[in-house]
PDB file of C-alpha atoms in Angstrom:
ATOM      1  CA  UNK A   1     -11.218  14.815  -1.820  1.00  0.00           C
ATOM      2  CA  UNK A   2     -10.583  16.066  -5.616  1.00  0.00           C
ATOM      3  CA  UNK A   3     -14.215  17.417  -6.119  1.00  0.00           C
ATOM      4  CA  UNK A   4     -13.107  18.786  -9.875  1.00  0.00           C
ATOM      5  CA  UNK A   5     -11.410  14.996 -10.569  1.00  0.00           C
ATOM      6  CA  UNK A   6     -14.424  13.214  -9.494  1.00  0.00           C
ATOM      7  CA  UNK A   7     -16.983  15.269 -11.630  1.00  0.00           C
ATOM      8  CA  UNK A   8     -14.774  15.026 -14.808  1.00  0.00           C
ATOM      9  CA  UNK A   9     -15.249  11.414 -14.461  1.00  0.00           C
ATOM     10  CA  UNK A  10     -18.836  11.277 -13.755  1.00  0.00           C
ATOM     11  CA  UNK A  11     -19.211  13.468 -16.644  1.00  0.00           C
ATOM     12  CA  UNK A  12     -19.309  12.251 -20.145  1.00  0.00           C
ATOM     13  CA  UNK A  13     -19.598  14.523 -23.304  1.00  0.00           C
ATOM     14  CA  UNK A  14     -16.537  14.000 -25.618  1.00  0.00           C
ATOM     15  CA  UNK A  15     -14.630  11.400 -26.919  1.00  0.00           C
ATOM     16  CA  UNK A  16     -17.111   8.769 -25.723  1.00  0.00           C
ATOM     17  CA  UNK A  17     -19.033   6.059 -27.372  1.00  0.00           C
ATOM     18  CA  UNK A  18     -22.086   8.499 -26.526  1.00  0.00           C
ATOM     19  CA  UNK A  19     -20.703  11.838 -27.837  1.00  0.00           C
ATOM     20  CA  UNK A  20     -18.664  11.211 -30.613  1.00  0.00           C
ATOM     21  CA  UNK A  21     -17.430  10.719 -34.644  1.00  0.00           C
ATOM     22  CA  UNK A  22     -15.289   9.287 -36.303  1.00  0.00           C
ATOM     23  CA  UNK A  23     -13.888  12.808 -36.752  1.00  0.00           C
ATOM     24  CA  UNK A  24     -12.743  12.718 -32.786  1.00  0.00           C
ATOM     25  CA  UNK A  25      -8.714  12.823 -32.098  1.00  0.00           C
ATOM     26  CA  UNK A  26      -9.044   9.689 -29.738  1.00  0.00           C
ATOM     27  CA  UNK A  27     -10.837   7.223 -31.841  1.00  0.00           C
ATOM     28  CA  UNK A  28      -8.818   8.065 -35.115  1.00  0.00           C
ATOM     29  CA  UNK A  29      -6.730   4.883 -34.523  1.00  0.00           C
ATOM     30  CA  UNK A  30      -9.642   2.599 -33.759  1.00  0.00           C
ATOM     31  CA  UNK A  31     -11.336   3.461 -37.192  1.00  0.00           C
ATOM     32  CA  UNK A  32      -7.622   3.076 -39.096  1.00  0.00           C
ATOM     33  CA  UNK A  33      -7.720  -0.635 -37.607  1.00  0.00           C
ATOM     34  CA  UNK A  34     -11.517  -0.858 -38.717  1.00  0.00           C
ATOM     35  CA  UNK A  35     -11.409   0.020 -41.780  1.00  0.00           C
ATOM     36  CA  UNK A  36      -8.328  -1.519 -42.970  1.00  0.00           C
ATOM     37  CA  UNK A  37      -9.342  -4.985 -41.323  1.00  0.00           C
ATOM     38  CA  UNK A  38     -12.521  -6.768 -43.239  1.00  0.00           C
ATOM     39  CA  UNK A  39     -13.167  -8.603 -40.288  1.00  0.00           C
ATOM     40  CA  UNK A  40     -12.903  -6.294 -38.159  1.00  0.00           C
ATOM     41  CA  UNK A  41     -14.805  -3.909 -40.487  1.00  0.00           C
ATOM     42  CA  UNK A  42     -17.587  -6.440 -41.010  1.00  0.00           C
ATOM     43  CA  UNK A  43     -17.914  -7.240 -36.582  1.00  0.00           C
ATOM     44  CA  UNK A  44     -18.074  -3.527 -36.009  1.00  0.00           C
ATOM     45  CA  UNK A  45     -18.737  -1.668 -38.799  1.00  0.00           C
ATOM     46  CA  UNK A  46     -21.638   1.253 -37.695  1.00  0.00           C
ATOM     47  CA  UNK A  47     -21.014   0.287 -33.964  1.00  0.00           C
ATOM     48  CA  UNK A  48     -20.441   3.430 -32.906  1.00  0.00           C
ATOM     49  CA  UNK A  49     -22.740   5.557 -34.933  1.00  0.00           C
ATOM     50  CA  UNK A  50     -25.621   2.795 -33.787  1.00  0.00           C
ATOM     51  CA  UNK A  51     -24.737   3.480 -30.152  1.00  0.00           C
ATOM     52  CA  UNK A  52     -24.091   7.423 -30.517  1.00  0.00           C
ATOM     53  CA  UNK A  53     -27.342   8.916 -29.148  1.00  0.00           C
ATOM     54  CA  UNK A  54     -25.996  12.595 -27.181  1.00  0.00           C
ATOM     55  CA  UNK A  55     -26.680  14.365 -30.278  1.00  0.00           C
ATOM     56  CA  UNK A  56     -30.661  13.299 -29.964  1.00  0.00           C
ATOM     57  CA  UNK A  57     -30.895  14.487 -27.005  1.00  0.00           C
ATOM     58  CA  UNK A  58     -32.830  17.991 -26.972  1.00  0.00           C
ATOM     59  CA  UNK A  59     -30.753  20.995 -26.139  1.00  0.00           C
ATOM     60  CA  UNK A  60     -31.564  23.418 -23.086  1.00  0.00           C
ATOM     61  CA  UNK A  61     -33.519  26.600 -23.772  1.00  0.00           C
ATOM     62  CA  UNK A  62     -30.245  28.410 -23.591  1.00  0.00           C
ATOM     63  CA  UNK A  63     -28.835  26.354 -26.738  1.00  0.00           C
ATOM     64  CA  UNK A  64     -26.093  24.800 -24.415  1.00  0.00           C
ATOM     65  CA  UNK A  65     -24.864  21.392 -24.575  1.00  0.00           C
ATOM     66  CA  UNK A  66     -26.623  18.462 -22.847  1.00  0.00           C
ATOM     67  CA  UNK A  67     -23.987  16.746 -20.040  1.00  0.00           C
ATOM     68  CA  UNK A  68     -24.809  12.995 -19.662  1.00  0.00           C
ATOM     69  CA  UNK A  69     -23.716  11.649 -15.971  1.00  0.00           C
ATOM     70  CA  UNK A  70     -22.776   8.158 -15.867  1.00  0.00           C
ATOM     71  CA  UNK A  71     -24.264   6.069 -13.281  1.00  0.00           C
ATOM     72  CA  UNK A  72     -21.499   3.401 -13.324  1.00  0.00           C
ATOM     73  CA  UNK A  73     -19.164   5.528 -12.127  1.00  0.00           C
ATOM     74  CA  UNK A  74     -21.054   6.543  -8.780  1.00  0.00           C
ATOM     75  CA  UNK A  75     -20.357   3.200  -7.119  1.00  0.00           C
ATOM     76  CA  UNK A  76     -16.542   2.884  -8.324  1.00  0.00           C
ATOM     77  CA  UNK A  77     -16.323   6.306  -6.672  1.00  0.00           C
ATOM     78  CA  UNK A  78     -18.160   5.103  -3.229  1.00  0.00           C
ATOM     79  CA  UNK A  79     -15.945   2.403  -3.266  1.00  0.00           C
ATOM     80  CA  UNK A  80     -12.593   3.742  -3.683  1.00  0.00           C
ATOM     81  CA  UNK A  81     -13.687   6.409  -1.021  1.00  0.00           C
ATOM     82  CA  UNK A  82     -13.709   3.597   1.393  1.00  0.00           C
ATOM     83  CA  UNK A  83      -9.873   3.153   1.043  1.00  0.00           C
ATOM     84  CA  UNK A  84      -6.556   4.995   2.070  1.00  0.00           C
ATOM     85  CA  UNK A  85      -5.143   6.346  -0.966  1.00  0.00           C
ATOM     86  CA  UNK A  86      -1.448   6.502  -1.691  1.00  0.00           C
ATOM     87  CA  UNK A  87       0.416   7.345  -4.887  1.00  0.00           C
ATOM     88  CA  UNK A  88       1.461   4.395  -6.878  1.00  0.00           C
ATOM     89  CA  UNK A  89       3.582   5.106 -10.111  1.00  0.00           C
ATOM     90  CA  UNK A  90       1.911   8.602  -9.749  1.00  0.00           C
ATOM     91  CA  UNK A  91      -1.603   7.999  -9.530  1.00  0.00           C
ATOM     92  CA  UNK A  92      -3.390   8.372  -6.220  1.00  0.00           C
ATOM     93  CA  UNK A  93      -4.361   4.796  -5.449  1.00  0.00           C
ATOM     94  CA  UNK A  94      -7.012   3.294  -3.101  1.00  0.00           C
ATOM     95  CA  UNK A  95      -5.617   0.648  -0.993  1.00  0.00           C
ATOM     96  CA  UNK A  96      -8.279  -2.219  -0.281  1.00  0.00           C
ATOM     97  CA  UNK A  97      -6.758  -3.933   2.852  1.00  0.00           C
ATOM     98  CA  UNK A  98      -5.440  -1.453   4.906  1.00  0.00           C
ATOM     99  CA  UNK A  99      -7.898   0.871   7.563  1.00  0.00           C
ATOM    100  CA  UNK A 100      -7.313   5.065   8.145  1.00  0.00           C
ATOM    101  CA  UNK A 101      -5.264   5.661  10.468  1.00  0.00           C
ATOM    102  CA  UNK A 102      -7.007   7.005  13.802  1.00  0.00           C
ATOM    103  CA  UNK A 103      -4.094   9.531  14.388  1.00  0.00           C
ATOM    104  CA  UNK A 104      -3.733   7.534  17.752  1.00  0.00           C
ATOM    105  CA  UNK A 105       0.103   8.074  18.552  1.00  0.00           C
ATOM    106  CA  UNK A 106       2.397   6.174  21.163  1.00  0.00           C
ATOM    107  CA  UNK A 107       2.690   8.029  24.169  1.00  0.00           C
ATOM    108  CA  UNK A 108       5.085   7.610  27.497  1.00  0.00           C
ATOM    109  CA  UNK A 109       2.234   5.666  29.151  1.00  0.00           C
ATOM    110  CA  UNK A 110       1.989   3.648  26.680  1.00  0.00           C
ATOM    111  CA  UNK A 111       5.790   2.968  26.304  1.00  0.00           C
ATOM    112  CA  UNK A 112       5.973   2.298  30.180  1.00  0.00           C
ATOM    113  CA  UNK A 113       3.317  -0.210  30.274  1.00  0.00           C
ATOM    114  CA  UNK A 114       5.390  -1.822  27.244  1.00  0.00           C
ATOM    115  CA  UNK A 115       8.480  -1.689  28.944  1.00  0.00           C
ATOM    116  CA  UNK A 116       6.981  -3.383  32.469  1.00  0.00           C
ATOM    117  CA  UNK A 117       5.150  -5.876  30.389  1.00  0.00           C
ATOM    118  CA  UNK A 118       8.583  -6.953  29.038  1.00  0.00           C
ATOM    119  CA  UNK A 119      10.282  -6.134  31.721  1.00  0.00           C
ATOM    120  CA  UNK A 120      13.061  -4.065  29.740  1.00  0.00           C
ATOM    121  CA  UNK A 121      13.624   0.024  29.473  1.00  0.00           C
ATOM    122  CA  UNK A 122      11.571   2.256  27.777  1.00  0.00           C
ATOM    123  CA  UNK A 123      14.726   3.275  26.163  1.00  0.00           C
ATOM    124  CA  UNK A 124      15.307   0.217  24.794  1.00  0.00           C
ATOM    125  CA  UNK A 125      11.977  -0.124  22.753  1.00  0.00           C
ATOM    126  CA  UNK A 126      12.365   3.310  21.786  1.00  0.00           C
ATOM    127  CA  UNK A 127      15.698   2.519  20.323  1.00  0.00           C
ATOM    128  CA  UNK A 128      14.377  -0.399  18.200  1.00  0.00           C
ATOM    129  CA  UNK A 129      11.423   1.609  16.965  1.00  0.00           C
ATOM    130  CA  UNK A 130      14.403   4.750  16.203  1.00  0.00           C
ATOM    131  CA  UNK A 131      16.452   2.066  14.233  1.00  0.00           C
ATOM    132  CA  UNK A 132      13.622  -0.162  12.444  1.00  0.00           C
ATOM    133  CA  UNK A 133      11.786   3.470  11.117  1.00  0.00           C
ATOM    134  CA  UNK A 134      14.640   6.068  10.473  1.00  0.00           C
ATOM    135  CA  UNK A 135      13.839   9.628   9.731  1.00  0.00           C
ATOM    136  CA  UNK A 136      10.164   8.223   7.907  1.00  0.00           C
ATOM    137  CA  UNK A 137       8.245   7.149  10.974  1.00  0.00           C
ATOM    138  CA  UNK A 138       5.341   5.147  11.845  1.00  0.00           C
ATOM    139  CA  UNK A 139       3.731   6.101   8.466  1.00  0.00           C
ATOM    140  CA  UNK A 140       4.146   7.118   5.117  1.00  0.00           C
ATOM    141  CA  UNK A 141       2.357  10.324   3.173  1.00  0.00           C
ATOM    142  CA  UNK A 142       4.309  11.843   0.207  1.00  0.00           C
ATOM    143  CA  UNK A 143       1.544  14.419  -1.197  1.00  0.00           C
ATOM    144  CA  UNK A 144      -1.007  17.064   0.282  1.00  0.00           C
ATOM    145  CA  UNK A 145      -4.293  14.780  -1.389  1.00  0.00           C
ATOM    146  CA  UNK A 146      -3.075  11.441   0.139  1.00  0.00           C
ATOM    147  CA  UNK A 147      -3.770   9.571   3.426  1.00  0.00           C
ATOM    148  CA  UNK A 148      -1.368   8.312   6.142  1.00  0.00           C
ATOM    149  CA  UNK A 149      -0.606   4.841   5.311  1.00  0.00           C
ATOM    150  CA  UNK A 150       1.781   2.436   7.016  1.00  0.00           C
ATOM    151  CA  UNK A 151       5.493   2.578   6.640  1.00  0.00           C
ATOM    152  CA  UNK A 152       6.042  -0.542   4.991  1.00  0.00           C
ATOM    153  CA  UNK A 153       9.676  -2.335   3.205  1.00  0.00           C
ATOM    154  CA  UNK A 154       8.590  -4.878   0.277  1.00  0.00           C
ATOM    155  CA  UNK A 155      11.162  -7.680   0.928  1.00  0.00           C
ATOM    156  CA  UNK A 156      11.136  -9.705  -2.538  1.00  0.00           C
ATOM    157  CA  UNK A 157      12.960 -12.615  -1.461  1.00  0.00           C
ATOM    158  CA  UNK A 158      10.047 -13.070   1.022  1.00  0.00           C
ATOM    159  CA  UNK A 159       7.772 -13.095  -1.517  1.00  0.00           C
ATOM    160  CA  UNK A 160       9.821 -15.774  -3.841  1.00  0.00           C
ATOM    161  CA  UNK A 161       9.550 -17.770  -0.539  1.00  0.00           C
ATOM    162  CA  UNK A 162       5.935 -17.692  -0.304  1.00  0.00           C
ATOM    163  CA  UNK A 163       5.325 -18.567  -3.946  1.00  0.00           C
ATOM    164  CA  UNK A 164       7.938 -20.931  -4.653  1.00  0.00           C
ATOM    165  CA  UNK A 165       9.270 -18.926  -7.093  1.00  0.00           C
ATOM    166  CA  UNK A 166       6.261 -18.839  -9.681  1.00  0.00           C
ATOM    167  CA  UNK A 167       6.949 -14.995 -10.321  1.00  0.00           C
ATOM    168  CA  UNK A 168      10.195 -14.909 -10.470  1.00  0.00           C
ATOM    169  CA  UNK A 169       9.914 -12.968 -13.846  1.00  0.00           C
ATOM    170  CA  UNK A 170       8.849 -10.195 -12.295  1.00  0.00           C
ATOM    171  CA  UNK A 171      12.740  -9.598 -10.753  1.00  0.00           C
ATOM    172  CA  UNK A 172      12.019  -6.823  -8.455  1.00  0.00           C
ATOM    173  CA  UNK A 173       8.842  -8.033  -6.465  1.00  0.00           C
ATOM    174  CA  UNK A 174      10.192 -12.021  -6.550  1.00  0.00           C
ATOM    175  CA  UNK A 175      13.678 -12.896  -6.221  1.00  0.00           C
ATOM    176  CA  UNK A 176      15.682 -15.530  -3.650  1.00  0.00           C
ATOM    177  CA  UNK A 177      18.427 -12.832  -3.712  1.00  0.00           C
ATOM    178  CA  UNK A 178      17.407 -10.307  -0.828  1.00  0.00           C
ATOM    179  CA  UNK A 179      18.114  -6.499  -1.979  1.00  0.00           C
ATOM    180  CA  UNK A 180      16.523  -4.422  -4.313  1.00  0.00           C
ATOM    181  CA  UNK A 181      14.568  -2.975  -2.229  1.00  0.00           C
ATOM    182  CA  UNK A 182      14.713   0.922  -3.730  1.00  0.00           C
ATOM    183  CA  UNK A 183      12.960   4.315  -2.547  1.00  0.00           C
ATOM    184  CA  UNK A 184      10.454   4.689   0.153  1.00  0.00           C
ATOM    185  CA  UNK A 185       8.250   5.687  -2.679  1.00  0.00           C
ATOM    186  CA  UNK A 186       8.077   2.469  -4.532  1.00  0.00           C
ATOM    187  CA  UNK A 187       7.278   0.630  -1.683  1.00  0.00           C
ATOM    188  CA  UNK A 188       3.482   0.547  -2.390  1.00  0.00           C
ATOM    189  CA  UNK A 189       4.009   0.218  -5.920  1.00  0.00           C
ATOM    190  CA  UNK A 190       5.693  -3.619  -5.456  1.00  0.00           C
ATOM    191  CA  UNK A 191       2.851  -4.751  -2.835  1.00  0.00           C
ATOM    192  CA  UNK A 192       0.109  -3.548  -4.866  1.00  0.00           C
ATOM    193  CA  UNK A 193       2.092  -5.349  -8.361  1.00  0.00           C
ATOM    194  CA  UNK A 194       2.570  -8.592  -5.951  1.00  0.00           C
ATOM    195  CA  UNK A 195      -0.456  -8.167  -4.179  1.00  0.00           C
ATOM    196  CA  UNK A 196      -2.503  -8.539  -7.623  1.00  0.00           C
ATOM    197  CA  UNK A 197      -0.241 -12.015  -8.232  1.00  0.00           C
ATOM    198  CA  UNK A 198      -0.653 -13.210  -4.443  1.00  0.00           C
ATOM    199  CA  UNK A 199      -2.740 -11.436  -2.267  1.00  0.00           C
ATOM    200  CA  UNK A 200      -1.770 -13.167   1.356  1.00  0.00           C
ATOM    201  CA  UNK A 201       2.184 -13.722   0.242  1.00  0.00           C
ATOM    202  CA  UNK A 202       2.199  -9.977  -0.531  1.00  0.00           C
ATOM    203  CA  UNK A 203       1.047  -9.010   3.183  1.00  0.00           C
ATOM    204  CA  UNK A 204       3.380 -11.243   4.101  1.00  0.00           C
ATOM    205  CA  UNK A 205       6.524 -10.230   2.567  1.00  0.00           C
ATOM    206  CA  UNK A 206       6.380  -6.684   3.593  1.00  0.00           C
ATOM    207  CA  UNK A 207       7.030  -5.132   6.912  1.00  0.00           C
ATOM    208  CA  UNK A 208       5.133  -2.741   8.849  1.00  0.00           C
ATOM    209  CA  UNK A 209       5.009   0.168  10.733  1.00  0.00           C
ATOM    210  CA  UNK A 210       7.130   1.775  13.386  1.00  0.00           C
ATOM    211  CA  UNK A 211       8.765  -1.702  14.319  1.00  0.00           C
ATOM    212  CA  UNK A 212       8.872  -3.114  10.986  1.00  0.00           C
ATOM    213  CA  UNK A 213       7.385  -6.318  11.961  1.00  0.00           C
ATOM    214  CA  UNK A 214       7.005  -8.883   8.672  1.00  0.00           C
ATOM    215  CA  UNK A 215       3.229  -9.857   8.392  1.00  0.00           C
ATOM    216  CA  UNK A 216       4.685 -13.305   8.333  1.00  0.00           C
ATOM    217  CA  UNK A 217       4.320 -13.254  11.981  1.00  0.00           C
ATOM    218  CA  UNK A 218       1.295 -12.160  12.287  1.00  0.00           C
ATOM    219  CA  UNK A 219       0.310 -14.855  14.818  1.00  0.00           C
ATOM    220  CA  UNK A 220       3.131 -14.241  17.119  1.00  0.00           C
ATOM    221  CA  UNK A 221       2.388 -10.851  17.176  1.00  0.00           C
ATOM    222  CA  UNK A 222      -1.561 -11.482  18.334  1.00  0.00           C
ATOM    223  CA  UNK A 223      -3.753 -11.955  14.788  1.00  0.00           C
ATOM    224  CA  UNK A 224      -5.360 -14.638  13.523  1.00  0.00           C
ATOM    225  CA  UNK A 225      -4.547 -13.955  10.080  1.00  0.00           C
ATOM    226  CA  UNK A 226      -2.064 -11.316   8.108  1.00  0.00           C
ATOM    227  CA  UNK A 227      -5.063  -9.335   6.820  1.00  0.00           C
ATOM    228  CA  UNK A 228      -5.742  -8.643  10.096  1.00  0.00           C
ATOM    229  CA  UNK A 229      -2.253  -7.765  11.041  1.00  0.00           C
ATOM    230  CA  UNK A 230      -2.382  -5.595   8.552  1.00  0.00           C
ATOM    231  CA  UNK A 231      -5.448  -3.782   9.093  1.00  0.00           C
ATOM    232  CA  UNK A 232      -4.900  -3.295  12.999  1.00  0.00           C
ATOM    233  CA  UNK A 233      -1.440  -1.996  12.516  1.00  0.00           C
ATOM    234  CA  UNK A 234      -2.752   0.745   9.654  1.00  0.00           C
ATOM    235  CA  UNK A 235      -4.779   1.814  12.014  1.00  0.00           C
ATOM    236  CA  UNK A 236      -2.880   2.900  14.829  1.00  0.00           C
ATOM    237  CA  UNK A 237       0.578   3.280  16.265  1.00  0.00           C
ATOM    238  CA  UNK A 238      -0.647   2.003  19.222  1.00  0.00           C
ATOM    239  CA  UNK A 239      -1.494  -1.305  17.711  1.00  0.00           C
ATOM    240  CA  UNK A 240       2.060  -1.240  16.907  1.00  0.00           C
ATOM    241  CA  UNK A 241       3.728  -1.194  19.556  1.00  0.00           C
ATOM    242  CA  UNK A 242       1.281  -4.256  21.295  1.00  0.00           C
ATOM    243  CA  UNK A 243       1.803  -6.469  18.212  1.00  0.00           C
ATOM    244  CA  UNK A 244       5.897  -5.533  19.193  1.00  0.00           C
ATOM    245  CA  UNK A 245       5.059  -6.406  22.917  1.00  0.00           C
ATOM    246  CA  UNK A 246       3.130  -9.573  21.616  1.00  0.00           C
ATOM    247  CA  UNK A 247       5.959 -10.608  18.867  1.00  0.00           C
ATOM    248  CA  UNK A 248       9.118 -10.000  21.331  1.00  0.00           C
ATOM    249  CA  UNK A 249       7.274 -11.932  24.364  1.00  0.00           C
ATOM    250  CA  UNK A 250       6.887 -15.239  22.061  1.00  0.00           C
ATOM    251  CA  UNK A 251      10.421 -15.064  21.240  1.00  0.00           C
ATOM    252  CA  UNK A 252      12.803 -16.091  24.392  1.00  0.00           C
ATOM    253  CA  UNK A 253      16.037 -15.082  22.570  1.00  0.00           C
ATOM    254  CA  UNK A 254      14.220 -11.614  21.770  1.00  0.00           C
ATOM    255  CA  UNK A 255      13.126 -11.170  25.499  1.00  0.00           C
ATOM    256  CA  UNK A 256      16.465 -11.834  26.860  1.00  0.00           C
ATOM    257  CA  UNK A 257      18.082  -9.768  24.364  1.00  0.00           C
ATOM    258  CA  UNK A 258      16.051  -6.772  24.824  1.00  0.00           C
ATOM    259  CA  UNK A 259      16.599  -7.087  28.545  1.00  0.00           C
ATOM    260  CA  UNK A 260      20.204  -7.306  28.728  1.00  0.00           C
ATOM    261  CA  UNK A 261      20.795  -5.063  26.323  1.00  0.00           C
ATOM    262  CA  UNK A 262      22.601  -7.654  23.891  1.00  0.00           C
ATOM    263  CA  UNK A 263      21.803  -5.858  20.752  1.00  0.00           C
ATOM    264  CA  UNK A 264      23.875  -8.341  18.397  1.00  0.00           C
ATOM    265  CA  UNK A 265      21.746 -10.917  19.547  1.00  0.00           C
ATOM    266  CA  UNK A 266      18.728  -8.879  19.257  1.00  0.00           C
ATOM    267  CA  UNK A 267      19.725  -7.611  15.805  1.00  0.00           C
ATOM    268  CA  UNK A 268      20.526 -11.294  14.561  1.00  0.00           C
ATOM    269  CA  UNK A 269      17.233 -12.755  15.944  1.00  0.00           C
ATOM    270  CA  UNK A 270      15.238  -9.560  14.990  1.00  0.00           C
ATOM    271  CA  UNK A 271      16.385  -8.662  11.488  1.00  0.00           C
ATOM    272  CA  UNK A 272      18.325 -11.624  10.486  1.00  0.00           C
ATOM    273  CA  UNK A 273      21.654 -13.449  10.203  1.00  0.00           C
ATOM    274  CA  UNK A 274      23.206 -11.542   8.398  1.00  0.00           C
ATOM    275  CA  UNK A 275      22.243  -7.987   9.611  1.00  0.00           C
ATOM    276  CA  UNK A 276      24.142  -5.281   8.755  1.00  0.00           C
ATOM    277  CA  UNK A 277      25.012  -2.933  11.544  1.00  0.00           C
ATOM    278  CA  UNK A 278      21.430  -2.836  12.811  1.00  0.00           C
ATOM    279  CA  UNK A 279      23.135  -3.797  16.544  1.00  0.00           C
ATOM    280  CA  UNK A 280      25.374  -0.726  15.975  1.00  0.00           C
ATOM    281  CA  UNK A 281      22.659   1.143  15.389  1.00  0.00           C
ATOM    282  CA  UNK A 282      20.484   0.273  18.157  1.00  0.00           C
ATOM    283  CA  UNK A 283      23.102   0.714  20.809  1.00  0.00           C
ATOM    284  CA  UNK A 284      23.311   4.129  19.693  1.00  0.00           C
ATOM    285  CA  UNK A 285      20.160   5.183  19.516  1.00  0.00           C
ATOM    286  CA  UNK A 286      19.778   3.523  23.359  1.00  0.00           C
ATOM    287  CA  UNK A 287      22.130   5.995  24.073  1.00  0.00           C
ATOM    288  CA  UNK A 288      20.792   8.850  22.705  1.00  0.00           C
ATOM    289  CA  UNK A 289      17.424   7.981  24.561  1.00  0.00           C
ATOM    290  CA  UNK A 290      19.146   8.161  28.115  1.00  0.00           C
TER     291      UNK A 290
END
């Protein structure tokens, strides 16, 4: 927690409607537009000098300054303590619908009770997970002050899907053209932007987590709903690997596929028609895993 962040914010002094003039730096502009503006001038004229009371208040003994705490702030604070944060365009940012994760990892038990429940190799889930999550894992955590938060891709042309199109102005997070999909960074950055537009097409248009499964198919992979897709597979990489287990076992082409080892057909089924060398890559990683 940023203990020196949070108390600047609970504490107002300057450049408030409580401690200030019209001499201050920041309200220099919004007394140009007053007093140039008759109407404005005449809805707000003394506003601020009405509600400017700091300088009342009585000073310590010691001469210092009186510090005013705002009790508005308190809650915002509980509430945003609640959440994962992230960074999104640079500002650490709660995230409302995802949970902490436990730190619970996937371990070789827990890949060879996958692998007997689908009756395939260990190896072979492993390579999926290798290919689907590449050198960024099961979650995401760019800075020293943020949480762990799932590795997600924001796929746009989902999202145009889900909302017929109604945001298309807003190219990168709404498109029918798949692509665009840019650094692991901004991933957060489109879902929260389409999340604010569409809350349940945003969960749904993004992948998660080590296998990268779309929240689209959430109920194939064992939840009633995506929000709770979403907030069982944040919490855990073991959740992640049973919503796999789940999602492959209602999928016959997946089952055989992942059985025989027919990665094309896995790839097509798994990540699309027109996949692009995903197969490739997941017989090599199989490989590697032997």
């Amino acid at each position: 927690m940023n203990i020196p962040e949070y108390a600047r914010r609970l504490i107002v002094k300057h450049d408030s409607d409580w401690h200030s003039t019209r001499e201050d730096t920041r309200w220099s502009s919004v007394f140009t537009v007053r007093d140039e503006s008759p109407v404005v001038k005449m809805a707000n004229g003394g506003f601020l000098d009405v509600t400017r009371w700091m300088d009342k208040v009585p000073p310590f003994a010691s001469q210092r300054s009186v510090w005013h705490f705002h009790p508005l702030e308190f809650p915002e604070i509980l509430r945003s303590a609640e959440f994962p944060k992230t960074p999104v365009n640079g500002e650490l940012t709660p995230i409302e619908f995802i949970h902490f994760y436990n730190g619970d990892k996937i371990d070789d038990t827990d890949y060879e009770e996958a692998a007997k429940e689908l009756g395939c190799e260990v190896a072979a889930i492993k390579a999926v997970a290798k290919t689907e999550n590449g050198p960024y894992g099961s979650y995401f955590k760019f800075e020293d002050n943020d949480d762990y938060v799932p590795a997600i891709l924001f796929e746009r042309h989902h999202f145009h899907k889900y909302t017929n199109g109604k945001y298309d102005q807003f190219e990168d997070i709404s498109n029918p053209v798949a692509g665009g999909y840019g650094a692991t960074s901004i991933q957060y950055a489109k879902l929260i932007k389409a999340y604010a537009l569409d809350k349940k097409a945003a969960l749904k248009s993004a992948s998660w987590g080590k296998f990268q499964i779309l929240a689209s198919n959430y109920a194939t992979s064992g939840y009633s709903s995506p929000e709770d897709f979403v907030f069982a597979l944040s919490k855990s990489e073991k959740n992640q690997l049973k919503a796999f287990v789940s999602f492959i076992k209602a999928d016959r082409v997946l089952l055989r596929s992942i059985r025989t080892k027919d990665w094309l057909s896995f790839a097509q089924r798994y990540n699309g028609p027109r996949q692009k060398g995903y197969d490739l890559k997941m017989e090599r990683n199989y490989n590697a895993s032997l």
